[in-house]
XYZ file of N, CA, C and O in Angstrom:
888
model
N 0.741 -1.216 0.003
C 0.074 -0.071 -0.057
C 0.864 1.193 -0.038
O 0.456 2.211 -0.710
N 2.011 1.296 0.781
C 2.836 2.542 0.656
C 3.212 2.886 -0.785
O 3.215 3.999 -1.157
N 3.609 1.886 -1.499
C 4.062 2.143 -2.880
C 2.967 2.603 -3.768
O 3.135 3.537 -4.566
N 1.784 2.071 -3.526
C 0.576 2.507 -4.336
C 0.195 3.946 -3.959
O -0.086 4.704 -4.891
N 0.286 4.249 -2.682
C -0.034 5.661 -2.364
C 0.895 6.590 -2.880
O 0.583 7.720 -3.381
N 2.337 6.267 -2.858
C 3.302 7.134 -3.276
C 3.090 7.368 -4.945
O 3.249 8.495 -5.332
N 2.750 6.293 -5.583
C 2.485 6.410 -7.045
C 1.361 7.275 -7.340
O 1.382 8.140 -8.161
N 0.309 7.103 -6.574
C -0.872 7.965 -6.715
C -0.587 9.517 -6.578
O -1.027 10.326 -7.225
N 0.192 9.760 -5.483
C 0.569 11.126 -5.217
C 1.345 11.691 -6.265
O 1.073 12.871 -6.942
N 2.386 10.934 -6.862
C 3.188 11.475 -7.948
C 2.375 11.633 -9.273
O 2.591 12.601 -10.031
N 1.408 10.760 -9.504
C 0.555 10.817 -10.672
C -0.321 11.990 -10.670
O -0.558 12.631 -11.769
N -0.879 12.364 -9.528
C -2.024 13.342 -9.472
C -1.577 14.749 -8.973
O -2.474 15.658 -8.789
N -0.279 14.909 -8.666
C 0.182 16.213 -8.112
C 1.557 16.515 -8.621
O 2.314 15.598 -8.769
N 1.694 17.707 -8.826
C 3.096 18.218 -9.368
C 3.927 18.981 -8.324
O 3.331 19.562 -7.406
N 5.185 18.761 -8.288
C 6.162 19.390 -7.326
C 6.294 20.729 -7.770
O 6.962 21.117 -8.655
N 5.723 21.692 -6.891
C 5.804 23.171 -7.125
C 6.018 23.998 -5.913
O 5.618 23.446 -4.928
N 6.551 25.198 -5.996
C 6.779 25.961 -4.852
C 5.409 26.395 -4.134
O 4.340 26.461 -4.788
N 5.343 26.499 -2.842
C 4.227 26.888 -2.083
C 4.136 28.461 -2.342
O 5.066 29.186 -2.086
N 2.858 28.912 -2.508
C 2.679 30.359 -2.904
C 3.235 31.316 -1.802
O 3.909 32.241 -2.077
N 2.975 31.051 -0.544
C 3.249 31.941 0.637
C 4.541 31.482 1.254
O 5.034 32.136 2.059
N 5.117 30.313 0.916
C 6.320 29.663 1.509
C 7.118 29.138 0.325
O 7.318 28.008 0.331
N 7.611 30.041 -0.560
C 8.259 29.443 -1.776
C 9.510 28.710 -1.521
O 10.061 28.063 -2.410
N 10.090 28.860 -0.233
C 11.273 28.036 0.143
C 11.027 26.615 0.094
O 11.958 25.730 0.046
N 9.730 26.297 0.216
C 9.234 24.869 0.210
C 8.495 24.472 -1.043
O 7.631 25.228 -1.554
N 8.939 23.298 -1.551
C 8.084 22.693 -2.678
C 7.225 21.510 -2.259
O 7.731 20.764 -1.400
N 6.033 21.361 -2.758
C 5.132 20.310 -2.326
C 4.591 19.787 -3.692
O 4.375 20.376 -4.750
N 4.159 18.478 -3.525
C 3.326 17.887 -4.522
C 1.917 18.375 -4.352
O 1.204 18.088 -3.436
N 1.476 19.187 -5.335
C 0.299 19.942 -5.288
C -0.642 19.652 -6.442
O -0.103 19.542 -7.568
N -1.785 19.462 -6.367
C -2.793 19.204 -7.298
C -3.203 20.440 -8.229
O -3.381 21.527 -7.640
N -3.279 20.350 -9.512
C -3.527 21.454 -10.352
C -5.129 21.773 -10.390
O -5.656 22.872 -10.320
N -5.941 20.601 -10.091
C -7.438 20.755 -10.187
C -8.013 20.186 -8.974
O -8.200 18.937 -8.994
N -8.442 20.905 -8.025
C -8.991 20.353 -6.781
C -10.088 19.503 -6.852
O -10.265 18.343 -6.272
N -11.076 19.901 -7.633
C -12.436 19.077 -7.657
C -12.292 17.808 -8.192
O -12.817 16.709 -7.591
N -11.532 17.606 -9.347
C -11.385 16.247 -9.935
C -10.686 15.348 -9.004
O -11.133 14.253 -8.821
N -9.581 15.876 -8.371
C -8.959 14.986 -7.496
C -9.857 14.545 -6.182
O -9.826 13.474 -5.793
N -10.438 15.389 -5.785
C -11.462 15.283 -4.618
C -12.409 14.047 -4.882
O -12.606 13.208 -4.142
N -13.009 14.203 -6.128
C -13.914 13.173 -6.522
C -13.264 11.809 -6.668
O -13.823 10.775 -6.413
N -12.134 11.873 -7.212
C -11.277 10.620 -7.462
C -10.967 9.937 -6.178
O -11.117 8.698 -6.016
N -10.541 10.614 -5.139
C -10.081 9.958 -3.984
C -11.331 9.540 -3.144
O -11.249 8.687 -2.268
N -12.545 10.209 -3.400
C -13.687 9.705 -2.660
C -14.397 8.617 -3.475
O -15.276 8.037 -2.926
N -13.937 8.383 -4.696
C -14.539 7.463 -5.585
C -13.938 6.155 -5.771
O -13.666 5.386 -4.820
N -13.438 5.868 -6.933
C -12.848 4.660 -7.303
C -11.605 4.182 -6.389
O -11.377 3.033 -6.017
N -10.659 5.265 -6.153
C -9.596 4.882 -5.376
C -9.808 4.268 -4.060
O -9.276 3.262 -3.608
N -10.695 4.937 -3.356
C -11.196 4.361 -2.065
C -12.234 5.218 -1.534
O -12.014 6.357 -1.144
N -13.362 4.728 -1.255
C -14.518 5.405 -0.844
C -14.467 5.848 0.583
O -15.173 6.660 1.259
N -13.519 5.133 1.441
C -13.510 5.439 2.810
C -12.289 6.269 3.207
O -12.098 6.408 4.415
N -11.739 6.963 2.240
C -10.516 7.842 2.512
C -11.119 9.271 2.831
O -12.172 9.758 2.403
N -10.366 10.061 3.670
C -10.667 11.419 3.804
C -10.384 12.208 2.603
O -9.800 11.670 1.671
N -10.977 13.362 2.437
C -10.703 14.268 1.281
C -9.127 14.471 1.208
O -8.406 14.263 2.189
N -8.700 14.845 -0.036
C -7.237 14.866 -0.304
C -6.579 16.186 0.256
O -6.132 17.105 -0.488
N -6.607 16.407 1.642
C -5.964 17.571 2.286
C -4.586 17.650 1.997
O -3.932 18.901 1.835
N -3.974 16.470 1.605
C -2.432 16.481 1.304
C -2.118 17.100 0.031
O -0.936 17.443 -0.185
N -3.128 17.364 -0.866
C -2.836 17.799 -2.154
C -2.737 19.314 -2.420
O -2.590 19.783 -3.504
N -3.031 20.025 -1.263
C -3.087 21.567 -1.357
C -2.431 22.100 -0.170
O -2.377 21.695 0.825
N -2.044 23.406 -0.523
C -1.344 24.190 0.669
C -2.365 25.064 1.299
O -2.723 26.174 0.671
N -3.059 24.569 2.291
C -4.206 25.237 2.854
C -3.610 26.500 3.567
O -2.472 26.605 4.089
N -4.585 27.520 3.708
C -4.136 28.798 4.324
C -3.566 28.740 5.700
O -2.562 29.338 6.044
N -4.175 27.945 6.543
C -3.656 27.722 7.946
C -2.218 27.201 7.929
O -1.308 27.611 8.708
N -2.009 26.253 7.158
C -0.675 25.629 7.096
C 0.296 26.643 6.449
O 1.512 26.613 6.947
N -0.007 27.252 5.458
C 0.897 28.321 4.810
C 1.252 29.298 5.846
O 2.456 29.728 5.953
N 0.313 29.866 6.534
C 0.639 30.888 7.568
C 1.585 30.288 8.638
O 2.622 31.035 9.091
N 1.279 29.176 9.069
C 2.041 28.616 10.220
C 3.464 28.283 9.794
O 4.444 28.579 10.440
N 3.618 27.792 8.516
C 4.882 27.411 7.867
C 5.661 28.789 7.756
O 6.879 28.761 7.995
N 5.064 29.754 7.330
C 5.670 31.024 7.076
C 6.201 31.556 8.408
O 7.367 32.082 8.581
N 5.311 31.516 9.528
C 5.742 31.942 10.819
C 6.992 31.230 11.358
O 7.961 31.817 11.895
N 6.974 29.846 11.216
C 8.089 29.108 11.714
C 9.257 29.366 10.972
O 10.386 29.411 11.472
N 9.109 29.591 9.705
C 10.347 29.834 8.781
C 10.930 31.147 9.227
O 12.193 31.327 9.248
N 10.118 32.168 9.478
C 10.607 33.447 9.848
C 11.024 33.526 11.468
O 11.822 34.488 11.777
N 10.744 32.666 12.220
C 11.005 32.521 13.640
C 11.614 31.109 13.926
O 11.006 30.421 14.736
N 12.731 30.804 13.419
C 13.316 29.378 13.485
C 13.630 29.108 14.930
O 13.656 28.001 15.344
N 13.820 30.140 15.822
C 14.217 29.964 17.168
C 13.025 29.183 17.990
O 13.290 28.656 19.000
N 11.898 29.300 17.410
C 10.771 28.626 18.177
C 10.936 27.029 17.989
O 10.266 26.358 18.948
N 11.518 26.529 17.081
C 11.676 25.072 16.840
C 13.044 24.617 16.820
O 13.322 23.294 17.031
N 13.963 25.390 16.699
C 15.460 24.939 16.540
C 15.858 24.144 17.724
O 15.750 24.573 18.858
N 16.386 22.908 17.462
C 16.841 22.099 18.550
C 15.789 21.380 19.287
O 16.120 20.752 20.288
N 14.489 21.547 18.927
C 13.381 20.959 19.703
C 12.706 19.874 19.010
O 12.773 19.759 17.738
N 11.947 19.048 19.810
C 11.130 17.971 19.211
C 9.729 18.520 18.859
O 9.063 19.063 19.666
N 9.508 18.391 17.589
C 8.190 19.026 17.051
C 7.232 17.884 16.510
O 7.563 16.908 15.933
N 5.844 18.099 16.827
C 4.808 17.335 16.357
C 3.999 18.237 15.465
O 3.480 19.192 15.828
N 3.792 17.741 14.246
C 2.921 18.361 13.330
C 1.550 17.535 13.205
O 1.621 16.557 12.676
N 0.533 18.059 13.824
C -0.737 17.395 13.886
C -1.491 17.588 12.638
O -1.779 18.746 12.130
N -2.146 16.438 12.111
C -3.069 16.559 10.923
C -2.168 17.220 9.842
O -2.531 18.222 9.282
N -1.069 16.608 9.548
C 0.004 17.259 8.696
C -0.419 17.668 7.270
O 0.134 18.427 6.695
N -1.319 16.830 6.726
C -1.668 17.022 5.270
C -0.527 16.815 4.265
O -0.081 15.745 4.221
N -0.051 17.860 3.734
C 0.965 17.783 2.758
C 2.317 17.613 3.378
O 3.361 17.348 2.750
N 2.338 17.987 4.699
C 3.702 17.967 5.415
C 4.361 19.401 5.419
O 5.450 19.557 5.897
N 3.692 20.371 4.857
C 4.154 21.764 4.766
C 4.814 22.279 6.031
O 5.977 22.786 6.118
N 3.990 22.225 7.099
C 4.447 22.792 8.433
C 5.607 21.959 8.932
O 6.628 22.415 9.512
N 5.426 20.666 8.850
C 6.575 19.719 9.348
C 7.908 20.133 8.666
O 8.923 20.118 9.177
N 7.828 20.296 7.263
C 8.977 20.593 6.478
C 9.650 21.862 6.904
O 10.810 22.101 6.962
N 8.624 22.927 7.076
C 9.179 24.249 7.553
C 9.885 23.973 8.909
O 11.016 24.713 9.170
N 9.254 23.211 9.780
C 10.003 23.115 11.069
C 11.404 22.420 10.993
O 12.339 22.736 11.510
N 11.424 21.344 10.012
C 12.660 20.670 9.767
C 13.646 21.630 9.130
O 14.886 21.582 9.637
N 13.313 22.434 8.231
C 14.168 23.449 7.681
C 14.673 24.546 8.638
O 15.811 24.913 8.505
N 13.929 24.724 9.658
C 14.222 25.692 10.619
C 15.135 25.113 11.726
O 15.401 25.878 12.629
N 15.445 23.880 11.686
C 16.411 23.297 12.660
C 15.860 22.430 13.816
O 16.642 22.195 14.759
N 14.660 22.040 13.582
C 14.114 21.205 14.595
C 14.881 19.927 14.876
O 15.487 19.373 13.840
N 15.042 19.465 16.099
C 15.839 18.195 16.415
C 15.183 17.036 15.761
O 15.826 16.198 15.039
N 13.937 16.843 15.926
C 13.097 15.845 15.170
C 11.845 16.407 14.810
O 11.293 17.295 15.554
N 11.174 15.862 13.854
C 9.816 16.310 13.404
C 9.019 15.076 13.083
O 9.430 14.266 12.286
N 7.965 14.962 13.857
C 6.889 13.805 13.640
C 5.575 14.513 13.060
O 5.069 15.343 13.564
N 5.253 13.958 11.881
C 4.023 14.416 11.161
C 2.983 13.249 11.145
O 3.259 12.120 10.669
N 1.852 13.574 11.782
C 0.813 12.515 12.132
C -0.273 12.808 11.076
O -0.833 14.041 11.097
N -0.851 11.711 10.500
C -2.018 11.885 9.640
C -2.925 10.616 9.756
O -2.389 9.530 10.035
N -4.271 10.836 9.395
C -5.180 9.696 9.437
C -5.383 9.198 8.036
O -6.268 8.294 7.821
N -4.666 9.664 7.110
C -4.815 9.234 5.639
C -3.448 8.718 5.061
O -2.462 9.423 5.168
N -3.575 7.548 4.623
C -2.296 6.929 4.073
C -1.705 7.701 2.877
O -0.542 7.758 2.673
N -2.636 8.352 2.050
C -2.101 9.153 0.931
C -1.274 10.362 1.545
O -0.385 10.688 0.997
N -1.867 10.897 2.603
C -1.168 12.049 3.192
C 0.154 11.705 3.779
O 1.173 12.405 3.587
N 0.327 10.471 4.377
C 1.541 9.952 4.837
C 2.527 9.792 3.721
O 3.736 10.215 3.830
N 2.135 9.255 2.615
C 2.938 9.162 1.423
C 3.362 10.472 0.901
O 4.519 10.673 0.524
N 2.322 11.436 0.983
C 2.809 12.828 0.326
C 3.743 13.408 1.263
O 4.770 14.159 0.827
N 3.714 13.287 2.575
C 4.595 13.903 3.600
C 6.020 13.366 3.295
O 7.034 14.090 3.246
N 6.135 12.092 3.135
C 7.483 11.350 2.882
C 8.006 11.992 1.661
O 9.236 12.294 1.543
N 7.265 11.876 0.523
C 7.763 12.460 -0.828
C 8.155 13.891 -0.761
O 9.206 14.364 -1.164
N 7.261 14.708 0.044
C 7.592 16.143 0.017
C 8.887 16.422 0.920
O 9.679 17.282 0.546
N 9.020 15.692 1.955
C 10.095 15.853 2.849
C 11.487 15.491 2.023
O 12.432 16.242 2.036
N 11.386 14.375 1.263
C 12.513 14.010 0.405
C 12.814 15.135 -0.591
O 13.966 15.408 -0.842
N 11.782 15.682 -1.235
C 12.024 16.678 -2.197
C 12.675 18.023 -1.635
O 13.283 18.741 -2.343
N 12.483 18.229 -0.355
C 12.987 19.314 0.265
C 14.174 19.044 1.060
O 14.831 19.858 1.929
N 14.774 17.759 0.992
C 15.915 17.325 1.666
C 15.982 17.584 3.120
O 17.047 17.960 3.680
N 14.880 17.155 3.704
C 14.815 17.177 5.234
C 14.192 15.897 5.752
O 13.570 15.104 4.907
N 14.462 15.590 6.953
C 13.850 14.408 7.670
C 12.673 14.803 8.299
O 12.680 15.647 9.271
N 11.620 14.112 8.034
C 10.356 14.111 8.741
C 9.838 12.714 8.862
O 9.731 11.899 7.975
N 9.384 12.404 10.141
C 8.935 11.065 10.498
C 7.449 11.077 10.162
O 6.719 11.574 11.067
N 7.007 10.539 9.031
C 5.443 10.564 8.753
C 4.912 9.303 9.449
O 5.313 8.181 9.183
N 3.744 9.448 10.078
C 3.088 8.446 10.872
C 1.527 8.345 10.539
O 0.881 9.436 10.557
N 1.106 7.303 10.286
C -0.365 6.973 9.980
C -1.004 6.545 11.412
O -0.817 5.504 11.892
N -1.743 7.514 11.931
C -2.303 7.218 13.280
C -3.301 8.312 13.612
O -3.166 9.543 13.160
N -4.256 7.935 14.491
C -5.167 8.918 14.998
C -4.768 8.882 16.510
O -5.050 8.025 17.312
N -4.122 10.102 16.938
C -3.582 10.220 18.324
C -4.392 11.141 19.162
O -3.997 11.443 20.277
N -5.543 11.612 18.646
C -6.205 12.665 19.470
C -6.825 12.247 20.773
O -6.991 13.102 21.562
N -6.956 10.992 20.985
C -7.400 10.660 22.303
C -6.226 10.306 23.276
O -6.447 9.935 24.366
N -5.030 10.460 22.801
C -3.860 10.254 23.568
C -3.231 11.638 23.871
O -3.816 12.488 24.280
N -1.876 11.610 23.706
C -0.980 12.682 24.118
C -0.051 12.971 23.045
O 0.158 12.111 21.983
N 0.730 14.094 23.172
C 1.673 14.438 22.285
C 3.027 13.857 22.494
O 4.034 14.290 21.812
N 3.211 12.899 23.208
C 4.432 12.141 23.489
C 5.427 13.211 24.098
O 5.110 13.923 25.023
N 6.616 13.186 23.535
C 7.730 13.932 24.049
C 7.813 15.344 23.244
O 8.860 15.956 23.416
N 6.885 15.737 22.553
C 6.917 16.899 21.751
C 7.057 18.118 22.588
O 6.478 18.269 23.584
N 8.059 19.042 22.276
C 8.240 20.206 22.890
C 7.563 21.378 22.208
O 7.188 22.391 22.813
N 7.158 21.143 20.990
C 6.536 22.108 20.130
C 5.443 21.389 19.307
O 5.819 20.389 18.727
N 4.188 21.824 19.492
C 3.094 21.234 18.624
C 2.571 22.127 17.717
O 2.085 23.349 18.104
N 2.611 21.853 16.373
C 1.952 22.710 15.286
C 0.753 22.037 14.592
O 0.713 20.871 14.484
N -0.206 22.983 14.419
C -1.408 22.416 13.862
C -1.970 23.553 12.808
O -2.290 24.625 13.265
N -1.967 23.179 11.573
C -2.569 24.150 10.608
C -3.909 23.783 10.107
O -4.200 22.612 9.622
N -4.943 24.772 10.312
C -6.220 24.539 9.745
C -6.948 23.376 10.234
O -7.430 22.520 9.353
N -7.073 23.090 11.543
C -7.578 21.947 12.124
C -9.049 22.251 12.722
O -9.613 21.165 13.148
N -9.480 23.431 12.697
C -10.745 23.652 13.332
C -11.849 23.821 12.301
O -12.659 24.834 12.333
N -11.945 22.983 11.337
C -12.889 23.031 10.255
C -14.264 22.463 10.443
O -15.113 22.583 9.574
N -14.428 21.733 11.484
C -15.659 21.066 11.870
C -15.777 21.079 13.392
O -14.901 21.076 14.107
N -17.113 21.090 13.879
C -17.268 21.067 15.322
C -16.773 19.836 15.979
O -16.149 19.868 16.958
N -17.007 18.655 15.307
C -16.527 17.339 15.872
C -14.957 17.401 15.957
O -14.365 16.959 16.997
N -14.315 17.813 14.950
C -12.942 17.789 14.757
C -12.360 18.765 15.849
O -11.488 18.555 16.608
N -12.992 20.007 16.017
C -12.580 21.070 16.791
C -12.506 20.525 18.312
O -11.614 20.791 19.062
N -13.564 19.888 18.723
C -13.776 19.541 20.114
C -12.578 18.461 20.515
O -11.965 18.582 21.508
N -12.328 17.599 19.527
C -11.174 16.599 19.827
C -9.797 17.240 19.829
O -9.070 16.979 20.739
N -9.604 18.078 18.786
C -8.387 18.686 18.649
C -8.042 19.576 19.921
O -7.015 19.627 20.341
N -9.087 20.320 20.293
C -8.845 21.282 21.450
C -8.425 20.561 22.550
O -7.418 20.978 23.376
N -9.151 19.402 23.014
C -8.748 18.667 24.129
C -7.256 18.165 23.961
O -6.516 18.155 24.962
N -6.880 17.700 22.941
C -5.482 17.178 22.642
C -4.570 18.290 22.818
O -3.383 18.123 23.520
N -4.799 19.360 22.204
C -3.840 20.611 22.256
C -3.774 21.019 23.664
O -2.637 21.490 24.207
N -4.733 21.137 24.463
C -4.716 21.543 25.869
C -3.916 20.567 26.682
O -3.035 21.008 27.558
N -4.019 19.227 26.382
C -3.198 18.264 27.224
C -1.769 18.558 26.893
O -0.864 18.497 27.775
N -1.395 18.808 25.572
C 0.033 19.054 25.262
C 0.499 20.333 25.864
O 1.717 20.362 26.466
N -0.265 21.416 25.824
C 0.152 22.619 26.487
C 0.280 22.588 27.938
O 1.361 23.096 28.422
N -0.541 21.856 28.567
C -0.487 21.724 30.012
C 0.705 20.779 30.381
O 1.141 20.863 31.635
N 1.236 19.995 29.537
C 2.401 19.120 29.624
C 3.607 19.885 29.422
O 4.695 19.427 29.598
N 3.502 21.236 28.959
C 4.807 21.909 28.797
C 5.029 22.287 27.322
O 5.951 23.119 26.999
N 4.287 21.819 26.347
C 4.555 22.096 24.913
C 4.097 23.487 24.600
O 3.103 24.022 25.056
N 4.926 24.053 23.635
C 4.442 25.273 22.886
C 3.457 24.900 21.952
O 3.837 23.999 20.982
N 2.197 25.374 21.816
C 1.232 24.934 20.907
C 0.846 26.111 19.963
O 0.345 27.129 20.467
N 1.192 26.015 18.717
C 0.808 27.022 17.830
C -0.110 26.534 16.687
O -0.005 25.367 16.240
N -1.047 27.383 16.279
C -2.135 26.987 15.406
C -2.194 28.041 14.254
O -2.115 29.250 14.535
N -2.326 27.607 12.948
C -2.592 28.523 11.933
C -4.085 28.319 11.572
O -4.482 27.186 11.255
N -4.823 29.477 11.405
C -6.306 29.367 11.218
C -6.766 30.537 10.399
O -6.472 31.687 10.617
N -7.470 30.231 9.301
C -7.973 31.216 8.379
C -9.444 31.695 8.568
O -10.306 31.995 7.758
N -9.754 31.828 9.949
C -10.965 32.279 10.333
C -12.052 31.251 10.270
O -13.286 31.546 10.138
N -11.765 29.927 10.482
C -12.702 28.868 10.576
C -13.678 29.177 11.816
O -13.360 29.546 12.798
N -15.026 28.722 11.584
C -16.091 29.026 12.529
C -15.806 28.391 13.877
O -16.352 28.869 14.834
N -15.076 27.247 13.867
C -14.907 26.442 15.160
C -13.775 26.609 15.936
O -13.449 26.050 16.930
N -13.001 27.706 15.595
C -11.769 28.003 16.474
C -12.193 28.680 17.626
O -12.855 29.710 17.682
N -11.813 28.071 18.822
C -12.240 28.765 20.127
C -11.285 29.932 20.483
O -10.295 29.797 21.257
N -11.469 31.100 19.798
C -10.420 32.239 19.909
C -10.127 32.593 21.275
O -9.050 33.158 21.592
N -11.082 32.499 22.250
C -10.903 32.885 23.603
C -9.762 32.073 24.367
O -9.285 32.420 25.480
N -9.438 30.965 23.699
C -8.333 30.055 24.295
C -6.932 30.399 23.773
O -5.947 29.874 24.246
N -6.697 31.335 22.805
C -5.605 31.667 22.162
C -5.166 33.083 22.147
O -5.943 34.019 22.462
N -3.833 33.354 22.025
C -3.239 34.637 21.918
C -2.718 34.747 20.381
O -2.173 33.875 19.875
N -3.123 35.832 19.807
C -2.737 36.132 18.483
C -1.192 36.555 18.361
O -0.838 37.442 19.038
N -0.478 35.925 17.441
C 0.891 36.095 17.208
C 1.179 36.845 15.897
O 2.097 37.596 15.767
N 0.485 36.554 14.810
C 0.715 37.237 13.553
C -0.487 36.973 12.649
O -1.342 36.025 12.838
N -0.731 37.864 11.792
C -1.726 37.733 10.761
C -1.241 38.094 9.372
O -0.348 39.003 9.115
N -1.623 37.099 8.414
C -1.128 37.263 7.061
C -2.297 37.118 6.072
O -3.201 36.676 6.332
N -2.046 37.746 4.846
C -2.933 37.506 3.763
C -2.332 36.479 2.800
O -1.315 36.663 2.233
N -2.957 35.280 2.860
C -2.450 34.060 2.309
C -3.042 33.810 0.920
O -4.290 33.702 0.917
N -2.205 33.608 -0.127
C -2.990 33.150 -1.456
C -3.400 31.662 -1.367
O -2.746 30.908 -0.755
N -4.591 31.517 -1.904
C -5.280 30.143 -1.802
C -5.915 29.962 -3.130
O -6.257 30.827 -3.861
N -6.215 28.600 -3.459
C -6.908 28.230 -4.677
C -8.303 28.656 -4.573
O -9.048 28.245 -3.593
N -8.883 29.471 -5.488
C -10.237 29.928 -5.396
C -11.280 28.712 -5.369
O -12.365 28.738 -4.800
N -10.809 27.652 -6.023
C -11.816 26.471 -6.080
C -12.050 25.860 -4.744
O -13.041 25.176 -4.382
N -11.062 26.060 -3.824
C -11.143 25.493 -2.415
C -11.867 26.547 -1.501
O -12.675 26.133 -0.647
N -11.467 27.835 -1.562
C -11.918 28.855 -0.538
C -12.817 29.882 -1.126
O -13.372 30.634 -0.335
N -13.195 29.786 -2.479
C -13.946 30.842 -3.163
C -13.435 32.197 -3.174
O -14.043 33.104 -3.779
N -12.270 32.453 -2.695
C -11.519 33.619 -2.730
C -10.107 33.252 -3.144
O -9.587 32.214 -3.052
N -9.334 34.272 -3.594
C -7.973 34.115 -3.829
C -7.030 34.417 -2.734
O -5.754 34.089 -2.704
N -7.425 35.128 -1.625
C -6.518 35.477 -0.584
C -7.434 35.292 0.772
O -8.553 35.677 0.760
N -6.877 34.677 1.683
C -7.510 34.432 3.006
C -6.734 35.120 4.089
O -5.359 34.982 4.243
N -7.312 36.019 4.841
C -6.695 36.497 6.013
C -6.589 35.393 7.056
O -7.532 34.813 7.536
N -5.322 35.069 7.415
C -5.025 33.962 8.332
C -4.134 34.406 9.471
O -3.174 35.119 9.405
N -4.480 33.793 10.601
C -3.921 34.112 11.917
C -3.138 33.012 12.476
O -3.483 31.873 12.374
N -1.837 33.279 12.952
C -1.236 32.273 13.745
C -1.489 32.655 15.171
O -1.263 33.747 15.694
N -1.875 31.588 15.937
C -2.219 31.727 17.420
C -1.382 30.845 18.299
O -0.889 29.793 17.818
N -1.209 31.204 19.536
C -0.557 30.381 20.568
C -1.650 30.108 21.594
O -2.353 30.933 22.062
N -1.728 28.786 21.797
C -2.781 28.268 22.826
C -2.287 28.641 24.237
O -1.061 28.530 24.552
N -3.251 29.108 25.113
C -3.045 29.277 26.511
C -3.475 28.037 27.230
O -4.570 27.561 27.112
N -2.583 27.424 27.964
C -2.868 26.253 28.740
C -4.021 26.315 29.584
O -4.939 25.484 29.711
N -4.182 27.440 30.395
C -5.279 27.558 31.306
C -5.113 26.660 32.408
O -4.079 25.948 32.576
N -6.170 26.443 33.253
C -6.189 25.578 34.300
C -7.012 24.233 33.893
O -7.950 24.458 33.215
N -6.551 23.176 34.375
C -7.386 22.016 34.036
C -8.755 22.064 34.470
O -9.052 22.592 35.528
N -9.739 21.623 33.655
C -11.123 21.647 33.981
C -11.771 20.373 33.658
O -11.358 19.601 32.770
N -12.808 19.933 34.356
C -13.488 18.681 34.104
C -13.944 18.630 32.698
O -14.069 17.497 32.090
N -14.393 19.734 32.129
C -15.051 19.737 30.832
C -13.959 19.648 29.774
O -14.319 19.380 28.588
N -12.665 19.953 29.939
C -11.683 19.763 28.923
C -11.204 18.458 28.623
O -10.915 17.667 29.326
C-alpha cells in the first residue's frame, strides 16, 4: 500500500513551490475538484478528502511563521498534527528542529509527507495514526494548521492541544477564520494575507492568523 499511495501522489500532483512559503516545494494538485472526486470514488470510498494535495491557508501561515522565527523550533522535538501535505513539518525541519513527527489519518497524506520531505532534503517522520485521544508524546512544540474546520474535529483537537500545552509544549495553530476555532483560548501572534486556490476557498486570498494556545487551568470539561 505505501508504494501504491506514493505512486498515486506522484501521478496526481506536481512538485511546485508553495505560494506563501516559496522556500518549500510540495506535490500539489492542479485541479482540486477532480482529485477530490477521485479520492472519494474509485480509489477508495472510505478515505478522507485529499487535504494532502493543497497548501491550505492555515498551514501556509504557520509554515511562514516558523520559517521566519526558527528559534521557536530549533533544536526541539516537533509534532505536526493533521499534517496534510507536510508543509508545516517541512518548515520546522528546515528551521532546525531536532526531530519532526508528522501525524495523519490518511495513508495518501503519509505518502505525500514522505515524498515532500525528500523533495526538500529534510527528515520528517511521517506516521499513520489517530492520536487525538492520547497525548503528544515527548513533543516540545506542537504545530497544527487549519484543524478547526468542523465542530466534531475542533472538540477533539482542542482537548488534545490543551493536554499538550499543560504538559509544557508550545502549541501554535494557523487558522484562516474557521468558525469552530475557540479564539478565547488563544493569543494572536501574527496575521497574514495568504494566497489560496479559489476552487477551495471561493476567494484568492485568506486573512489567516497564527495563534498560541494558552494552557489555562485543568477543567473537568476539557
